[in-house]
Short mmCIF file of C-alpha atoms in Angstrom, two decimals:
data_model
loop_
_atom_site.label_atom_id
_atom_site.label_comp_id
_atom_site.label_asym_id
_atom_site.label_seq_id
_atom_site.Cartn_x
_atom_site.Cartn_y
_atom_site.Cartn_z
CA TYR A 1330 -48.97 83.06 1.42
CA ALA A 1331 -47.16 86.40 1.78
CA PHE A 1332 -46.28 86.78 -1.92
CA SER A 1333 -48.53 84.04 -3.31
CA LYS A 1334 -49.45 84.66 -6.95
CA ALA A 1335 -47.44 87.87 -7.17
CA SER A 1336 -47.16 87.19 -10.87
CA ASN A 1337 -45.20 90.37 -11.69
CA LEU A 1338 -42.44 89.74 -9.14
CA ILE A 1339 -39.28 89.28 -11.21
CA ARG A 1340 -36.45 89.51 -8.67
CA LEU A 1341 -36.20 88.31 -5.09
CA GLN A 1342 -33.47 89.25 -2.62
CA ILE A 1343 -33.90 87.63 0.79
CA SER A 1344 -32.40 89.79 3.53
CA ASN A 1345 -29.94 88.57 6.15
CA ASN A 1346 -32.40 88.52 9.06
CA ILE A 1347 -34.77 85.97 7.49
CA GLU A 1348 -34.56 82.46 8.96
CA THR A 1349 -37.82 80.87 7.77
CA ILE A 1350 -39.62 81.03 4.44
CA GLY A 1351 -43.20 80.09 5.29
CA LEU A 1352 -45.86 77.91 3.71
CA TRP A 1353 -46.81 78.87 0.14
CA SER A 1354 -44.86 82.14 0.53
CA PHE A 1355 -44.00 82.58 -3.14
CA ASN A 1356 -46.50 80.23 -4.75
CA ALA A 1357 -46.95 80.89 -8.49
CA CYS A 1358 -44.40 83.71 -8.68
CA THR A 1359 -43.76 82.59 -12.22
CA LYS A 1360 -41.40 85.37 -13.39
CA ILE A 1361 -38.56 84.72 -10.95
CA THR A 1362 -35.73 83.13 -12.98
CA GLN A 1363 -32.88 82.92 -10.45
CA LEU A 1364 -33.26 82.19 -6.77
CA ASN A 1365 -30.56 82.53 -4.12
CA ILE A 1366 -31.41 81.22 -0.65
CA PRO A 1367 -28.81 82.95 1.59
CA ASP A 1368 -26.88 81.34 4.44
CA ASN A 1369 -29.11 82.80 7.17
CA VAL A 1370 -32.22 80.90 6.02
CA LYS A 1371 -32.76 77.69 8.03
CA VAL A 1372 -36.21 76.49 6.91
CA ILE A 1373 -37.74 76.34 3.43
CA SER A 1374 -41.31 75.37 4.20
CA THR A 1375 -43.76 73.13 2.36
CA ASP A 1376 -44.93 74.45 -1.02
CA CYS A 1377 -43.18 77.78 -0.52
CA PHE A 1378 -41.98 78.02 -4.15
CA HIS A 1379 -44.78 75.89 -5.57
CA ASP A 1380 -45.26 76.53 -9.30
CA CYS A 1381 -42.45 79.05 -9.60
CA SER A 1382 -42.17 77.81 -13.14
CA GLY A 1383 -39.63 80.41 -14.27
CA ILE A 1384 -36.78 79.46 -11.91
CA GLU A 1385 -33.83 78.09 -13.89
CA THR A 1386 -31.06 78.21 -11.27
CA LEU A 1387 -31.44 77.64 -7.55
CA GLN A 1388 -28.69 78.30 -5.00
CA ILE A 1389 -29.21 76.94 -1.49
CA GLY A 1390 -27.05 78.44 1.24
CA LYS A 1391 -25.14 76.95 4.14
CA GLY A 1392 -27.78 77.44 6.82
CA VAL A 1393 -30.71 75.48 5.38
CA LYS A 1394 -31.61 72.50 7.58
CA SER A 1395 -35.05 71.66 6.23
CA ILE A 1396 -36.76 71.68 2.83
CA GLY A 1397 -40.46 70.89 3.06
CA GLY A 1398 -42.46 68.62 0.80
CA ASN A 1399 -43.26 70.11 -2.61
CA ALA A 1400 -41.24 73.20 -1.77
CA PHE A 1401 -40.21 73.47 -5.43
CA VAL A 1402 -42.98 71.44 -7.05
CA ALA A 1403 -43.63 72.21 -10.73
CA CYS A 1404 -40.56 74.41 -11.10
CA ASN A 1405 -40.53 73.18 -14.68
CA LYS A 1406 -37.61 75.24 -15.94
CA LEU A 1407 -35.26 74.43 -13.07
CA LYS A 1408 -32.04 73.07 -14.58
CA LYS A 1409 -29.37 73.53 -11.93
CA VAL A 1410 -29.14 73.44 -8.13
CA ILE A 1411 -26.06 74.88 -6.42
CA TYR A 1412 -25.97 73.31 -2.98
CA ASP A 1413 -23.52 75.16 -0.75
CA ASN A 1414 -24.53 73.19 2.31
CA GLU A 1415 -23.32 70.33 4.50
CA SER A 1416 -26.74 69.07 5.70
CA THR A 1417 -28.87 66.48 3.93
CA ALA A 1418 -31.82 68.87 3.61
CA ILE A 1419 -31.75 68.48 -0.16
CA ALA A 1420 -32.72 64.83 0.30
CA SER A 1421 -36.40 65.65 0.57
CA CYS A 1422 -39.57 65.26 -1.47
CA GLY A 1423 -39.43 68.94 -2.28
CA PHE A 1424 -38.60 68.75 -5.99
CA THR A 1425 -41.66 67.06 -7.47
CA SER A 1426 -42.19 67.54 -11.21
CA CYS A 1427 -38.88 69.37 -11.74
CA LEU A 1428 -38.46 67.36 -14.92
CA ASN A 1429 -35.61 69.43 -16.37
CA TRP A 1430 -33.41 69.44 -13.27
CA LYS A 1431 -30.26 67.57 -14.29
CA GLU A 1432 -27.33 69.48 -12.74
CA ILE A 1433 -26.16 69.66 -9.16
CA GLU A 1434 -23.11 71.51 -7.87
CA ILE A 1435 -21.56 71.58 -4.39
CA ASN A 1436 -18.74 73.39 -2.64
CA SER A 1437 -15.51 71.91 -4.01
CA GLU A 1438 -14.08 71.86 -0.46
CA SER A 1439 -16.96 69.83 1.01
CA LYS A 1440 -15.94 66.94 3.29
CA THR A 1441 -19.53 65.71 3.53
CA PHE A 1442 -20.52 65.16 -0.10
CA LYS A 1443 -19.15 64.36 -3.52
CA VAL A 1444 -20.80 64.89 -6.87
CA ILE A 1445 -20.03 62.49 -9.70
CA ASP A 1446 -21.92 62.79 -12.98
CA ASN A 1447 -24.41 65.14 -11.28
CA ILE A 1448 -25.27 62.56 -8.60
CA LEU A 1449 -24.90 63.63 -4.95
CA TYR A 1450 -23.10 61.02 -2.81
CA SER A 1451 -21.80 60.87 0.71
CA TYR A 1452 -18.11 61.76 0.81
CA ASP A 1453 -17.05 58.10 1.07
CA LEU A 1454 -19.36 57.16 -1.84
CA SER A 1455 -21.23 54.61 0.29
CA LYS A 1456 -24.59 56.40 0.07
CA ILE A 1457 -26.60 58.02 -2.69
CA ILE A 1458 -28.03 61.23 -1.28
CA LYS A 1459 -29.91 62.83 -4.19
CA ILE A 1460 -30.53 62.33 -7.89
CA PRO A 1461 -31.82 65.30 -9.91
CA THR A 1462 -35.42 64.54 -10.83
CA GLY A 1463 -34.72 64.97 -14.54
CA TYR A 1464 -32.51 61.87 -14.63
CA GLU A 1465 -33.31 59.65 -17.63
CA GLY A 1466 -32.71 55.97 -18.43
CA ASP A 1467 -30.93 53.17 -16.59
CA PHE A 1468 -28.86 53.81 -13.47
CA ASN A 1469 -25.73 51.80 -12.73
CA VAL A 1470 -25.07 51.71 -8.98
CA ARG A 1471 -21.42 52.11 -8.03
CA ASP A 1472 -19.82 49.13 -6.25
CA SER A 1473 -19.10 51.32 -3.20
CA VAL A 1474 -22.78 52.14 -2.60
CA THR A 1475 -24.51 50.24 0.20
CA THR A 1476 -27.30 52.69 1.02
CA ILE A 1477 -29.91 54.51 -1.04
CA GLY A 1478 -30.89 57.50 1.09
CA ASN A 1479 -34.36 58.74 1.99
CA TRP A 1480 -36.13 60.25 -1.04
CA ALA A 1481 -32.97 59.87 -3.13
CA PHE A 1482 -34.69 59.08 -6.46
CA TYR A 1483 -38.07 60.53 -5.50
CA GLY A 1484 -39.97 61.75 -8.55
CA CYS A 1485 -37.41 60.56 -11.13
CA THR A 1486 -40.20 59.80 -13.57
CA LYS A 1487 -37.84 58.91 -16.44
CA LEU A 1488 -35.72 56.39 -14.51
CA THR A 1489 -36.18 52.99 -16.18
CA SER A 1490 -34.04 50.48 -14.25
CA LEU A 1491 -31.37 49.95 -11.60
CA LYS A 1492 -28.31 47.86 -12.34
CA SER A 1493 -25.50 46.41 -10.20
CA VAL A 1494 -27.51 46.54 -6.96
CA GLY A 1495 -25.89 43.52 -5.29
CA ASN A 1496 -24.05 45.53 -2.62
CA ILE A 1497 -27.07 47.54 -1.47
CA THR A 1498 -28.11 46.73 2.12
CA ASN A 1499 -30.48 49.61 2.89
CA ILE A 1500 -33.10 51.48 0.86
CA GLY A 1501 -34.44 54.56 2.63
CA VAL A 1502 -37.90 56.03 3.10
CA GLY A 1503 -39.52 57.01 -0.20
CA ALA A 1504 -36.27 56.37 -2.05
CA PHE A 1505 -37.97 55.47 -5.36
CA ASN A 1506 -41.41 56.87 -4.65
CA ALA A 1507 -43.16 58.07 -7.82
CA CYS A 1508 -40.54 56.64 -10.20
CA ARG A 1509 -43.35 55.87 -12.60
CA THR A 1510 -41.31 54.32 -15.43
CA LEU A 1511 -39.05 52.18 -13.23
CA GLU A 1512 -39.38 48.59 -14.43
CA ASN A 1513 -36.50 46.62 -12.93
CA VAL A 1514 -34.44 46.94 -9.74
CA GLY A 1515 -32.29 43.86 -10.15
CA ASN A 1516 -31.43 41.23 -7.56
CA LEU A 1517 -31.41 42.77 -4.07
CA SER A 1518 -29.35 39.85 -2.82
CA ASN A 1519 -27.80 41.61 0.19
CA ILE A 1520 -30.69 43.86 1.16
CA LYS A 1521 -31.44 44.15 4.89
CA ARG A 1522 -33.97 46.96 5.11
CA ILE A 1523 -36.47 48.45 2.68
CA GLU A 1524 -38.08 51.37 4.47
CA GLY A 1525 -41.64 52.66 4.18
CA ASP A 1526 -42.87 54.00 0.83
CA ALA A 1527 -39.57 53.00 -0.80
CA PHE A 1528 -41.20 51.93 -4.09
CA HIS A 1529 -44.61 53.54 -3.55
CA ASN A 1530 -46.27 54.46 -6.85
CA CYS A 1531 -43.88 52.64 -9.16
CA PRO A 1532 -46.62 51.27 -11.43
CA LYS A 1533 -44.26 49.78 -14.05
CA LEU A 1534 -42.11 47.79 -11.61
CA ASN A 1535 -42.46 44.18 -12.71
CA ASN A 1536 -39.96 41.95 -10.87
CA VAL A 1537 -38.58 42.02 -7.33
CA ILE A 1538 -36.00 39.67 -5.77
CA ILE A 1539 -35.51 39.89 -1.99
CA GLY A 1540 -32.39 38.18 -0.58
CA GLU A 1541 -32.11 36.00 2.49
CA ASN A 1542 -30.75 38.76 4.76
CA ALA A 1543 -33.79 41.01 4.52
CA ALA A 1544 -35.25 41.83 7.94
CA LEU A 1545 -37.68 44.66 7.20
CA ILE A 1546 -40.07 45.85 4.53
CA GLY A 1547 -41.67 49.08 5.69
CA GLY A 1548 -45.27 50.14 5.35
CA ASN A 1549 -46.51 50.83 1.81
CA ALA A 1550 -43.07 50.00 0.45
CA PHE A 1551 -44.55 48.48 -2.72
CA ILE A 1552 -48.06 49.93 -2.73
CA GLU A 1553 -49.43 50.93 -6.16
CA CYS A 1554 -46.92 48.71 -8.00
CA TYR A 1555 -49.68 47.52 -10.28
CA GLU A 1556 -47.56 45.61 -12.83
CA LEU A 1557 -45.60 43.41 -10.44
CA LYS A 1558 -45.33 40.04 -12.19
CA THR A 1559 -42.91 37.98 -10.15
CA VAL A 1560 -41.79 38.33 -6.54
CA THR A 1561 -38.95 36.11 -5.28
CA ILE A 1562 -38.38 36.03 -1.52
CA ASP A 1563 -35.45 34.16 0.06
CA SER A 1564 -35.72 35.79 3.48
CA PRO A 1565 -37.35 33.63 6.16
CA THR A 1566 -38.02 36.74 8.24
CA ILE A 1567 -40.01 38.37 5.46
CA LEU A 1568 -41.82 35.15 4.57
CA LYS A 1569 -43.11 34.84 8.13
CA ASN A 1570 -44.66 38.27 7.91
CA ILE A 1571 -46.26 38.10 4.47
CA THR A 1572 -49.95 38.72 5.05
CA THR A 1573 -52.37 41.08 3.39
CA ASN A 1574 -52.41 43.17 6.57
CA SER A 1575 -48.68 43.42 7.22
CA ALA A 1576 -46.25 45.99 5.94
CA SER A 1577 -44.87 43.31 3.60
CA GLY A 1578 -48.30 42.52 2.21
CA SER A 1579 -48.14 45.15 -0.51
CA LEU A 1580 -45.15 43.30 -1.99
CA VAL A 1581 -47.34 40.37 -3.03
CA ARG A 1582 -50.67 42.11 -3.47
CA TYR A 1583 -50.32 42.55 -7.23
CA ALA A 1584 -47.95 39.71 -8.12
CA ASN A 1585 -48.87 36.92 -10.53
CA ASN A 1586 -46.07 34.67 -9.30
CA ILE A 1587 -44.48 34.45 -5.85
#
């Protein structure tokens, strides 16, 4: 809470001996417009830039290894993130309600990531790492993608559907959590694992098809999916574990047809 609600703070320069930015440090510092997290910073803690609604450009340096939940929540004017980093720290639930964030830029010499159409992928394009939370409309999954990373689409409240998902084998923790307008995810014919909270709070999701290779549906994976209409399950492993008390139970809790 060191600078919490310092509403007249307009410029922030973080010195080169700072390694951790603590909880709620700059909460509601609404007049900061540009934020540069230097290379020496390792930890951006939970809620530390909560409601810094003036930030338009955010640069995250090479040293950051952790971005806490809601670190940048309600940074409503954030448009661009420059991620000069080789860790997956950006793949967190730290960007809630950043509805105008649509651009992401990385070091052009990175051998860890690639950015195509402002989507952050692993270098080999097999994994989606992070989608800016301002993404709108349908999303066509590239043929090379087999994994949706943890929290990849978290808080993309204008995402409406996924297409071409047949090659996806793994969906990470919280990957589509709080995608409140997501209606359709297609036929997950080759899916093996759907981790916990993957589709938590997707109230418009209406149809789910689980292929025969599925071995795991994590806890609360489909909780609060109130408009589920039809669930199709071809996996014998999942069918054995469908009970109201199991991790898979939330998949069928709201469905009209199974």
